[in-house]
Coordinates of C-alpha atoms and ligand atoms in Angstrom, one line a residue:
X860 CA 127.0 15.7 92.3
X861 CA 124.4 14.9 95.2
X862 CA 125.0 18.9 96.0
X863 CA 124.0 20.1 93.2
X864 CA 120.9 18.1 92.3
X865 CA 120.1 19.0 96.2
X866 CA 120.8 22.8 95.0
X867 CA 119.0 22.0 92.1
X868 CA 116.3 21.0 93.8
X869 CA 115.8 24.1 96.3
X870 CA 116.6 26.0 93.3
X871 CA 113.2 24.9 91.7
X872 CA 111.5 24.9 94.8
X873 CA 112.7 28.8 95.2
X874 CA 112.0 29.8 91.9
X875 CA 108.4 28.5 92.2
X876 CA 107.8 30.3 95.5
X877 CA 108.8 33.4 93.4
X878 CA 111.6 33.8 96.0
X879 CA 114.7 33.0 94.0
X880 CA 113.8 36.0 91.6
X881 CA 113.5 38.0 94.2
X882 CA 116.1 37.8 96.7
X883 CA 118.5 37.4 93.6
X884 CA 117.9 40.3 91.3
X885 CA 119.9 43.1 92.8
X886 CA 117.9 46.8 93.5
X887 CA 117.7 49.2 90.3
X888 CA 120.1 51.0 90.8
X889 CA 122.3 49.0 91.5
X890 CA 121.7 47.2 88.0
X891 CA 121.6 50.5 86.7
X892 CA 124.7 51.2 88.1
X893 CA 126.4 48.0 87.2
X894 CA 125.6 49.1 83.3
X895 CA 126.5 52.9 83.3
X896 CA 129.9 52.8 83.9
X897 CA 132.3 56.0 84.5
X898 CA 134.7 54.4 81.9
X899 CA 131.7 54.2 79.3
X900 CA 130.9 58.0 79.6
X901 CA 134.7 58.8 79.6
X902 CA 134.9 56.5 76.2
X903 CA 132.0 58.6 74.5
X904 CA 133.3 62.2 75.5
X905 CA 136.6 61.7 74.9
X906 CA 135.9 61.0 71.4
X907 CA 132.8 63.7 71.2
X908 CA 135.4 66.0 72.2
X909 CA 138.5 65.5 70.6
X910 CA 140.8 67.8 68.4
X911 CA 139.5 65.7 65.3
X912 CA 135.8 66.0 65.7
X913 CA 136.7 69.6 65.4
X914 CA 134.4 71.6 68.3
X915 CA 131.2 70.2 66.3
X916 CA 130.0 73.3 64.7
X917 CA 126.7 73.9 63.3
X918 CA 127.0 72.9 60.3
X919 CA 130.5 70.9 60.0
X920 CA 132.1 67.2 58.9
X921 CA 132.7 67.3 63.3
X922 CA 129.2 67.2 63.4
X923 CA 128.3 64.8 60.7
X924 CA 131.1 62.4 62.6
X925 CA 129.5 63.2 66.4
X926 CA 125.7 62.4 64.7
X927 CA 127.3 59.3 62.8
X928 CA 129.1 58.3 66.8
X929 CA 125.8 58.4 68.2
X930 CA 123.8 56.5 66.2
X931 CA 126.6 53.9 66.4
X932 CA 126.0 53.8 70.0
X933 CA 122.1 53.8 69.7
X934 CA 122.5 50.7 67.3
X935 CA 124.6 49.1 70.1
X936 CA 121.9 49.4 72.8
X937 CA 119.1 48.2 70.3
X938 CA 117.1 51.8 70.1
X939 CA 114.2 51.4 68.0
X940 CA 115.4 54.1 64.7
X941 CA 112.6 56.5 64.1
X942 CA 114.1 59.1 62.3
X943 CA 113.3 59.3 58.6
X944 CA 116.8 57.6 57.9
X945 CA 117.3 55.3 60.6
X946 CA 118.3 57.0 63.7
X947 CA 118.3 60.6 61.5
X948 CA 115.7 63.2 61.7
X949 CA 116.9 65.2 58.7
X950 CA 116.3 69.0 59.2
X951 CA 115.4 71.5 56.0
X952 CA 118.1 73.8 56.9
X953 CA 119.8 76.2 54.2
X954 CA 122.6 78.1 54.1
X955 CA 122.0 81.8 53.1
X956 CA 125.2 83.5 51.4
X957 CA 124.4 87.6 50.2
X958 CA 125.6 87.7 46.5
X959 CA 127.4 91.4 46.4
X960 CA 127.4 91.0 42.8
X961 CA 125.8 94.4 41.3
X962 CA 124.9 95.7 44.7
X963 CA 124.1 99.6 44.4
X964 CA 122.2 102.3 46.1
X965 CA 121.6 105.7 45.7
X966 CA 120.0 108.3 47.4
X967 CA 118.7 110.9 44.9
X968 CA 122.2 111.6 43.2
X969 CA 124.5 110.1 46.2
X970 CA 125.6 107.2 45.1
X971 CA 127.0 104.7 47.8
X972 CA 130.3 104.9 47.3
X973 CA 132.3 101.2 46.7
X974 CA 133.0 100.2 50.5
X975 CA 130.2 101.6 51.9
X976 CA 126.9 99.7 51.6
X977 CA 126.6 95.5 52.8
X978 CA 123.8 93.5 53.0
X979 CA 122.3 92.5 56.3
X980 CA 119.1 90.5 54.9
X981 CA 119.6 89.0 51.2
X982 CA 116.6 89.3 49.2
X983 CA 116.8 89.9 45.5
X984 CA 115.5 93.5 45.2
X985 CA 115.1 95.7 42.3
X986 CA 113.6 99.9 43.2
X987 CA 114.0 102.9 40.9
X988 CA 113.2 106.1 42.4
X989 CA 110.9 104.8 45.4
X990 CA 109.9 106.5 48.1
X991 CA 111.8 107.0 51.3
X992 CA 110.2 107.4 55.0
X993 CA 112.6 108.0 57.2
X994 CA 112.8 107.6 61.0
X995 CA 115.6 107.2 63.9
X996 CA 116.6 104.1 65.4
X997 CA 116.7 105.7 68.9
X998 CA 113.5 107.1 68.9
X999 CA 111.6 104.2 70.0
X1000 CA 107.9 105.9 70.4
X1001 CA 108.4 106.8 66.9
X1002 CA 109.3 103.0 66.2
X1003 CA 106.6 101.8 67.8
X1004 CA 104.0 104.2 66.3
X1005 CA 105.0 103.3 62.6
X1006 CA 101.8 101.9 60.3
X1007 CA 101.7 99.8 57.4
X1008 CA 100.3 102.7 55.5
X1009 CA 102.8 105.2 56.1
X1010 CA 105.7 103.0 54.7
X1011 CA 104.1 99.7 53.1
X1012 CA 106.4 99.4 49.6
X1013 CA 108.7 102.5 50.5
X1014 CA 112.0 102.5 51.5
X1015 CA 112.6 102.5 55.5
X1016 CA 115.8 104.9 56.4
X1017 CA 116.7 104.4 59.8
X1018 CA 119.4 106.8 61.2
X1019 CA 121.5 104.8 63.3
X1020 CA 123.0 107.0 65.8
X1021 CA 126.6 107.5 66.4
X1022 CA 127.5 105.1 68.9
X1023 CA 124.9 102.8 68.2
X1024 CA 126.1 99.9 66.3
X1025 CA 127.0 98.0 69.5
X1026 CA 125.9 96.1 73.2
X1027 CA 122.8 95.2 74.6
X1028 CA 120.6 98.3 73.4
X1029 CA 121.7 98.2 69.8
X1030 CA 121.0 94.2 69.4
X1031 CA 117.3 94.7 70.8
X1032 CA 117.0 98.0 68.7
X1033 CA 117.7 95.5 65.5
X1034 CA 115.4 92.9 66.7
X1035 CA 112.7 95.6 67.0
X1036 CA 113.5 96.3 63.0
X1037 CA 113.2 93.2 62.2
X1038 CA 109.9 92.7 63.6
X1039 CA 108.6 95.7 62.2
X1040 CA 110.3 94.9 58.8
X1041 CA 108.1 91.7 59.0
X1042 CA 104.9 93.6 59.9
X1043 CA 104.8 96.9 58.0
X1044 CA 106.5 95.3 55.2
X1045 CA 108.7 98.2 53.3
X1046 CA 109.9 97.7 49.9
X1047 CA 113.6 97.7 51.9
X1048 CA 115.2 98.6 55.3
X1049 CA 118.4 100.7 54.8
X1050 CA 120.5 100.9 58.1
X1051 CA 122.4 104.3 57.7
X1052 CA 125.5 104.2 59.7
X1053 CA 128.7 106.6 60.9
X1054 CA 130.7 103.9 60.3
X1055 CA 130.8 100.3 58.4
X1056 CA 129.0 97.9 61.3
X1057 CA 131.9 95.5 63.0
X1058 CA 131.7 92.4 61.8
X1059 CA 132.7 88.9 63.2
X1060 CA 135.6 87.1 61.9
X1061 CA 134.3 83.8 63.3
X1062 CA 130.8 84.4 61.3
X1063 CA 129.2 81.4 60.2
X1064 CA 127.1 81.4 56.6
X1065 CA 123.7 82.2 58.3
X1066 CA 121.2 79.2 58.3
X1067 CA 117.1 79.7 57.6
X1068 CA 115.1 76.9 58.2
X1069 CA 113.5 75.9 54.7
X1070 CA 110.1 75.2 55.9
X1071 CA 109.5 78.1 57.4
X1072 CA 108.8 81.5 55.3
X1073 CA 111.7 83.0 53.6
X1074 CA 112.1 87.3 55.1
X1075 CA 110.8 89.3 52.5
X1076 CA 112.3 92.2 53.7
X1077 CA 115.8 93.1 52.6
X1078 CA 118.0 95.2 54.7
X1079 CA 121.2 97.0 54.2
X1080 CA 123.9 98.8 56.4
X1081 CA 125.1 101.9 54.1
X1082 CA 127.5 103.8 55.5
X1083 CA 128.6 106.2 52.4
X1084 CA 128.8 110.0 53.9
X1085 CA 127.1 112.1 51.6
X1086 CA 123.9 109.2 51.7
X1087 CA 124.6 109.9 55.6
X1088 CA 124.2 113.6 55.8
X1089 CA 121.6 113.9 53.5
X1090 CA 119.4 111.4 55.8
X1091 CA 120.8 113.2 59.2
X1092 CA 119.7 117.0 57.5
X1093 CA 115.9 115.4 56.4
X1094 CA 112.8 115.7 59.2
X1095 CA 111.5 112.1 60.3
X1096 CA 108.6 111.0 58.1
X1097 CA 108.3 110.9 53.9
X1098 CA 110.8 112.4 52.9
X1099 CA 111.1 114.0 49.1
X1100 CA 114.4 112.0 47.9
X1101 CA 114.0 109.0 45.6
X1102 CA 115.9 105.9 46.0
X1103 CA 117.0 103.4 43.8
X1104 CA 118.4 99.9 44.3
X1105 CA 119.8 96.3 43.2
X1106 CA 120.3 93.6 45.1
X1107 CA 121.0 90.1 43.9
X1108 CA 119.0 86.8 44.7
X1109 CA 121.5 85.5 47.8
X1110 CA 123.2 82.3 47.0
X1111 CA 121.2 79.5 49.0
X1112 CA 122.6 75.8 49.2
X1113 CA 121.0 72.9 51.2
X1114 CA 123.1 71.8 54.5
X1115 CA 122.7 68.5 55.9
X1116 CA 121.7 68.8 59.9
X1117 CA 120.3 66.1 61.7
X1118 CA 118.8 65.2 64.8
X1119 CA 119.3 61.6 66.2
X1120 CA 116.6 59.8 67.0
X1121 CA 116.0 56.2 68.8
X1122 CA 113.4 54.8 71.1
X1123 CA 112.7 52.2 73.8
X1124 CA 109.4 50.6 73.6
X1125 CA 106.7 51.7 76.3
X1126 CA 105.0 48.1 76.5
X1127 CA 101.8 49.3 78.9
X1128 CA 98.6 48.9 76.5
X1129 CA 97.3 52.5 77.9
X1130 CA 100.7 54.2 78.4
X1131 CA 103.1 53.1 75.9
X1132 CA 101.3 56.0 73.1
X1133 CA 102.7 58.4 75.1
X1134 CA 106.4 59.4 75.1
X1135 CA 109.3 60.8 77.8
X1136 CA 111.5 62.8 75.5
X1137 CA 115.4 62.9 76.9
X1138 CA 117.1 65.1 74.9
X1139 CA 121.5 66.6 75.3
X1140 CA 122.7 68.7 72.4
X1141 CA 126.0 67.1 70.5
X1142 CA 126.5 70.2 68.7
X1143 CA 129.6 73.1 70.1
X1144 CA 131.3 76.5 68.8
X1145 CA 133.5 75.1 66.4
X1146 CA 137.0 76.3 65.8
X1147 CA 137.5 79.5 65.5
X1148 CA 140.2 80.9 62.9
X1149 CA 141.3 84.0 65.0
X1150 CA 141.8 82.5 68.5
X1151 CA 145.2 82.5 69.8
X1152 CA 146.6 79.7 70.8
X1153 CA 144.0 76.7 70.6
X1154 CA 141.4 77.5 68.6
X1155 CA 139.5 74.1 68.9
X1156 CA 136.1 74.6 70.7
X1157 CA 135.7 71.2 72.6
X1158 CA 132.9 71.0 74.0
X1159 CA 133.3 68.3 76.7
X1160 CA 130.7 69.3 79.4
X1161 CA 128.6 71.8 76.8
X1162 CA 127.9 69.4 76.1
X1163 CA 129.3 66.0 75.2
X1164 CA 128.5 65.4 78.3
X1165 CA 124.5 65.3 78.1
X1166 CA 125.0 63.9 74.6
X1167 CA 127.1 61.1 76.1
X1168 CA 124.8 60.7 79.1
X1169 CA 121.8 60.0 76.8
X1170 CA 123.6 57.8 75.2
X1171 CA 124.2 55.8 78.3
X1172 CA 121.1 55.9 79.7
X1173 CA 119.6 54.8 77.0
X1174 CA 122.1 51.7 77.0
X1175 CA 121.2 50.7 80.6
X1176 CA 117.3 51.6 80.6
X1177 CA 117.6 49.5 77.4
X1178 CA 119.6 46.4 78.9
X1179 CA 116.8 45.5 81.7
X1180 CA 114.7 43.2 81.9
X1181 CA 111.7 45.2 82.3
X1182 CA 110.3 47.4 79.9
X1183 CA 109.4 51.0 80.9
X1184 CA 105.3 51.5 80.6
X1185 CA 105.7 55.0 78.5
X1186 CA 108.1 55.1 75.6
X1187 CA 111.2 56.6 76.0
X1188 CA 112.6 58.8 73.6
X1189 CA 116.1 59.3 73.3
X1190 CA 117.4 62.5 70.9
X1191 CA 120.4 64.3 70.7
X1192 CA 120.1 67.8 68.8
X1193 CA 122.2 70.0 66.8
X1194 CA 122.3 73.7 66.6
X1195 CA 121.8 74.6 70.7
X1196 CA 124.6 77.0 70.7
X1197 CA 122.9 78.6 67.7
X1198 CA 119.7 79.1 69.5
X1199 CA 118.3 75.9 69.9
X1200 CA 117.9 74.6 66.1
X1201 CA 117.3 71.0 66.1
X1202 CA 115.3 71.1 69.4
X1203 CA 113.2 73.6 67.4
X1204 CA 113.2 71.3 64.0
X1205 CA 112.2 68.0 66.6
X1206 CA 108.7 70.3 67.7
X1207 CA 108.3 71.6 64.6
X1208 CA 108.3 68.3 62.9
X1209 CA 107.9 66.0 66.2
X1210 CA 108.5 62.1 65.4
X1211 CA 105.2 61.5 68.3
X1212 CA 102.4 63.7 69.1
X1213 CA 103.0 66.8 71.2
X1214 CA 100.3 66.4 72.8
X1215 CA 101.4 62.8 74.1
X1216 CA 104.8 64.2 74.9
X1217 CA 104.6 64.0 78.6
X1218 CA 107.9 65.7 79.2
X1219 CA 111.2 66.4 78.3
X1220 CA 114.5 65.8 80.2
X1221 CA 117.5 67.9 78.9
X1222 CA 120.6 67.4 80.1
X1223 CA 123.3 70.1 80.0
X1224 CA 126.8 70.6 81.9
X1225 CA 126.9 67.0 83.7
X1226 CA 130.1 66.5 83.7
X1227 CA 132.2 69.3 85.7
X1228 CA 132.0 69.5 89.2
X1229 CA 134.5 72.7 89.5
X1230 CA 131.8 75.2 89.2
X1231 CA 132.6 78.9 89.6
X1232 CA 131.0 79.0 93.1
X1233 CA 132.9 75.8 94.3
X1234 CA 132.5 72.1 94.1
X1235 CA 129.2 70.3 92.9
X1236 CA 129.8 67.1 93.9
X1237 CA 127.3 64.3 94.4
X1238 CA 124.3 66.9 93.4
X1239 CA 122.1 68.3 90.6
X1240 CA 120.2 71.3 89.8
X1241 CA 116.8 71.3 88.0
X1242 CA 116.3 74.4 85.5
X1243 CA 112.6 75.7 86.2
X1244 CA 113.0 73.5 89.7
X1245 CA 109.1 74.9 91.0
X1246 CA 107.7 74.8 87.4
X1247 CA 106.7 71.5 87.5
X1248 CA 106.5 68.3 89.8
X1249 CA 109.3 67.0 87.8
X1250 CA 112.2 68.1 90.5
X1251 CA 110.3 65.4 93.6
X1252 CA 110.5 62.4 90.7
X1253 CA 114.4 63.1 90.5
X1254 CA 114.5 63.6 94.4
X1255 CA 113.1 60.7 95.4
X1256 CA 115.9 58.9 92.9
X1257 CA 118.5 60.9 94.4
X1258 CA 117.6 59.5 97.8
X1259 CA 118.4 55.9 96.7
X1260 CA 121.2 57.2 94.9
X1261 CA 122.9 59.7 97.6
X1262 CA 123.0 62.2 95.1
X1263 CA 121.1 65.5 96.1
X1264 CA 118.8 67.2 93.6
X1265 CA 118.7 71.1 94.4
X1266 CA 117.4 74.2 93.5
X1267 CA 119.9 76.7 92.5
X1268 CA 118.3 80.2 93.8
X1269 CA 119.5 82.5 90.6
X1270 CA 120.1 80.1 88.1
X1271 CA 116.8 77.8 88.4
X1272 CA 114.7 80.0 86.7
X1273 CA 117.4 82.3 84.9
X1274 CA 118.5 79.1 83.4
X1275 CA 115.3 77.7 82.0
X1276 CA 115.2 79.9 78.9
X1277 CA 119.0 79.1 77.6
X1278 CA 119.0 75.5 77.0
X1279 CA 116.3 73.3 74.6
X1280 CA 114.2 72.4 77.4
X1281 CA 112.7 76.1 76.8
X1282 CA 111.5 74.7 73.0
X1283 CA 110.1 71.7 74.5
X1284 CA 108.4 74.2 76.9
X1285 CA 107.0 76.6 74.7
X1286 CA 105.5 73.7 72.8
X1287 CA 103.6 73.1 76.0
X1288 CA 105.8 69.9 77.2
X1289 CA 106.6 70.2 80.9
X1290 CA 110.5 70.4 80.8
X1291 CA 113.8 70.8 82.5
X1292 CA 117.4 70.9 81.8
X1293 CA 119.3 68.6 84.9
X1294 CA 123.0 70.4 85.4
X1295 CA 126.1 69.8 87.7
X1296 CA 127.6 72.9 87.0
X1297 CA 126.4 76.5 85.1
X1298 CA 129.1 78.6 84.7
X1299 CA 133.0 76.9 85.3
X1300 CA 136.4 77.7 84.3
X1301 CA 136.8 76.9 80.1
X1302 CA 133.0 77.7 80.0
X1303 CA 132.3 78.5 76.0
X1304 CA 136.4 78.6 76.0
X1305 CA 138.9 75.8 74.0
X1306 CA 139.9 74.2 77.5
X1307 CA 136.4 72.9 77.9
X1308 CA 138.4 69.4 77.5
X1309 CA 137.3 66.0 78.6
X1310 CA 139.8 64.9 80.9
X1311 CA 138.7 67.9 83.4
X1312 CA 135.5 65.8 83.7
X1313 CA 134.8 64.0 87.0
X1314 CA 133.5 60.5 85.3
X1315 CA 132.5 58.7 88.7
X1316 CA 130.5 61.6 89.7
X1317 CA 128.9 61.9 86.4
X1318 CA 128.1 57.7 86.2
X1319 CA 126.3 58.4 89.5
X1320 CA 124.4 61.4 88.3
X1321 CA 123.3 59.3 85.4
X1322 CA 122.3 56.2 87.4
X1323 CA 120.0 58.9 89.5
X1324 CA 118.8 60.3 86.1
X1325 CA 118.1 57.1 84.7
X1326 CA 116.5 55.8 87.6
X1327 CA 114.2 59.3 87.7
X1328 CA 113.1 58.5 83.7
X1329 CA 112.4 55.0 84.2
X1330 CA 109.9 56.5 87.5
X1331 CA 108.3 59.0 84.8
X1332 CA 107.5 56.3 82.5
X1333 CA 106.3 53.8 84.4
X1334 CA 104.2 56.4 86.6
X1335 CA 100.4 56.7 85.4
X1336 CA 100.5 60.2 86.4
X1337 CA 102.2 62.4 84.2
X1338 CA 104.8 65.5 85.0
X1339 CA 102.2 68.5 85.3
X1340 CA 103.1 72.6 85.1
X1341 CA 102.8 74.2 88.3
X1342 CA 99.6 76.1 87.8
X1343 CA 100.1 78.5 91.0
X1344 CA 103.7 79.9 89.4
X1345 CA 102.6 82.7 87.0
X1346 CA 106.0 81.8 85.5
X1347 CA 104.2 79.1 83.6
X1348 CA 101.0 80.2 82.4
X1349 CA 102.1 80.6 78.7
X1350 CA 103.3 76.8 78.9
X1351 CA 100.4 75.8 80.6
X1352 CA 98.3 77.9 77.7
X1353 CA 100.0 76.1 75.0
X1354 CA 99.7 72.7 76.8
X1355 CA 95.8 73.8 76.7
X1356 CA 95.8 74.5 73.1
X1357 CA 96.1 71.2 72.4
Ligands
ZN756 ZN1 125.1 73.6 76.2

């Protein structure tokens, strides 16, 4: 008894000397450390990325699950919601289905024979006897020197070459059509083709953003022969044939996507209205029907793994006792593997001001440590590593931590356009996506599983993470582009704009 009132005593005495707290509150990280445990991260992946969650396609009830899992987990660690249904930011997205019914076209007096003619772009169309302009896919200069006037509510025939309906040249020769469909606006594009266009049995329903303008444009692939010769024998330009054409309206059905949303508190009068986003997408490739073997898509490093580390960081920035200055922002998106979807919806429709976005922090590929050029142990890399002064924040945490933050020579830059940092970036926010590993064995394959994951590796990665988010939000200075790289002046223009 007389020990502790004595301990009682020097306890008081310490506290008030402002000692006690001191000496017995362990170092960040270590507290950190002590609440982002490997067995936490292996918990949440091995569920993101199980057979029954179902590779987490864009759109899919894997998905819904993974989105519904997360905001479980935001609950848990007492994230502010600030989505527009708790932790949900619902998207506008709509699934686009072409309608075949009644489809027809005809050149003059070919008709496209039953087999022969799809539809690329579904918008209802209705021509009699129009006319046609016709010009080559190939010939480029020709492309390029196209004007409204020439084929502004005629029909655009573009003679696809043989040979050209596949690889790298013939995917930017269709975005180049699609562009110019948008700004010369003919009546319809008709691809003709040698052959019918291969198409992809894992094809999703194509999804269009219902905020955004609907194409006006339609296109088709016809591949009929006598339609086909008669183009090949006519000179580029108008040409005298008239067409005719039907297409019906496509069949469009809302799809539920969602972003998930929840926030820790800046509680700085000056800095808490401004906001570090940290962002991991939960979304994969699905299953896909033709595979052999196991067709399941996992996902467990692309990316349960930054889904799951936001989720934990967020739980152990949440659990300490002092607040971060800036608010923290904690989102997991859908759609990356479809190019970057919800990351897109989150700037188009941000939940704070862009403009008092200070940065975002992606996280991508945490997991693995068996990269294709050897272990990646106890290290990090930094997409865009000299496009901001983001990479000496993370450094400086990786020197507490022991975990080093590095600048892969090819992929640092090569990197920072394929992963939802880039959106975050073109908006103007100064951004990076933090990976182990780029490319490793069961990369975009169904043995992308979670229990090839190195978990303690990953728990210490995410301690040095966390502890390089908490030093962004509690700095006064903000993450800033790298004026002097020429690499960012179109982020630095947009971060001007506003
Ligand atoms: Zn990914």
């Amino acid at each position: 008894m007389g020990i502790v009132r004595l301990a009682k005593t020097l306890f008081t005495a310490l506290a008030a000397a402002g000692i006690l707290a001191a000496q017995s509150q362990p170092p960040l990280a270590q507290r950190i450390a002590a609440r982002l445990r490997p067995n936490g991260l292996k918990a949440d992946i091995s569920f993101l990325a199980s057979d029954a969650l179902q590779g987490r396609a864009t759109p899919s009830p894997g998905l819904d699950m993974a989105a519904e899992y997360i905001a479980a987990q935001f609950r848990r660690a007492g994230l502010e919601p600030v989505g527009d249904d708790g932790y949900f930011q619902n998207a506008g997205y709509q699934t686009v289905k072409p309608n075949p019914e009644g489809l027809a076209f005809t050149l003059d007096t070919a008709k496209a024979g039953e087999g022969t003619v799809a539809i690329q772009e579904a918008v209802a169309t209705d021509l009699n006897r129009a006319a046609a302009f016709k010009v080559t896919l190939s010939d480029t200069a020709a492309l390029d020197a196209l004007t409204a006037e020439e084929v502004r509510g005629k029909v655009l025939l573009v003679e696809v070459p043989d040979g050209g309906g596949a690889g790298m040249a013939a995917f930017q020769a269709q975005r180049r059509i699609l562009t110019l469909a948008a700004k010369l606006e003919p009546a319809i594009v008709v691809m003709v083709r040698a052959a019918a266009q291969q198409t992809n049995p894992n094809a999703r329903v194509p999804l269009r953003d219902a905020t955004a303008p609907a194409p006006k444009v339609p296109i088709l692939n016809v591949w009929d022969k006598a339609i086909r010769d008669a183009v090949a024998a006519a000179k580029p330009g108008p040409i005298e044939a008239a067409v005719s054409a039907h297409l019906a309206a496509p069949i469009v059905q809302p799809v539920k996507l969602r972003n998930v949303a929840g926030v820790l508190r800046g509680t700085d009068p000056q800095l808490k209205d401004t906001y570090v986003v940290v962002t991991g997408h939960y979304d994969h490739l699905g299953v896909r029907p033709n595979a052999q073997g196991d067709s399941i898509y996992n996902g467990a490093n692309d990316d349960a793994s930054g889904a799951a580390s936001v989720i934990a960081i967020a739980n152990a920035l949440a659990e300490l006792e002092e607040k971060p200055k800036r608010t923290i922002v904690f989102v997991t998106v859908f759609g990356e593997e479809l190019g970057g979807l919800g990351a897109r919806w989150y700037t188009g429709h941000p939940i704070f001001p862009i403009a008092r976005t200070v940065a975002d922090i992606n996280l991508e590929q945490l997991g693995r440590t068996d990269d294709n050029e050897g272990p990646k142990v106890a290290q990090f890399n930094l997409t865009g590593f000299d496009y901001t002064d983001i990479a000496a924040t993370f450094a400086k945490a990786g020197a507490v931590t022991g975990v080093q933050v590095i600048k892969h020579e090819k992929n640092s830059d090569s990197f920072f356009g394929r992963s939802d940092n880039a959106t975050f970036a073109d908006a103007g926010i100064p951004s990076t996506t933090l990976s182990v590993s780029y490319i490793f064995p069961d990369y975009h394959q169904p043995g992308d599983e979670w229990q090839k994951l190195d978990y303690d590796n990953l728990a210490k990665v995410d301690v040095t993470v966390a502890l390089g988010i908490l030093d962004m939000a509690n700095s006064a200075q903000a993450p800033q582009w790298n004026k002097e790289n020429p690499k960012t002046a179109r982020y630095v223009q947009a971060r001007e704009k506003q």
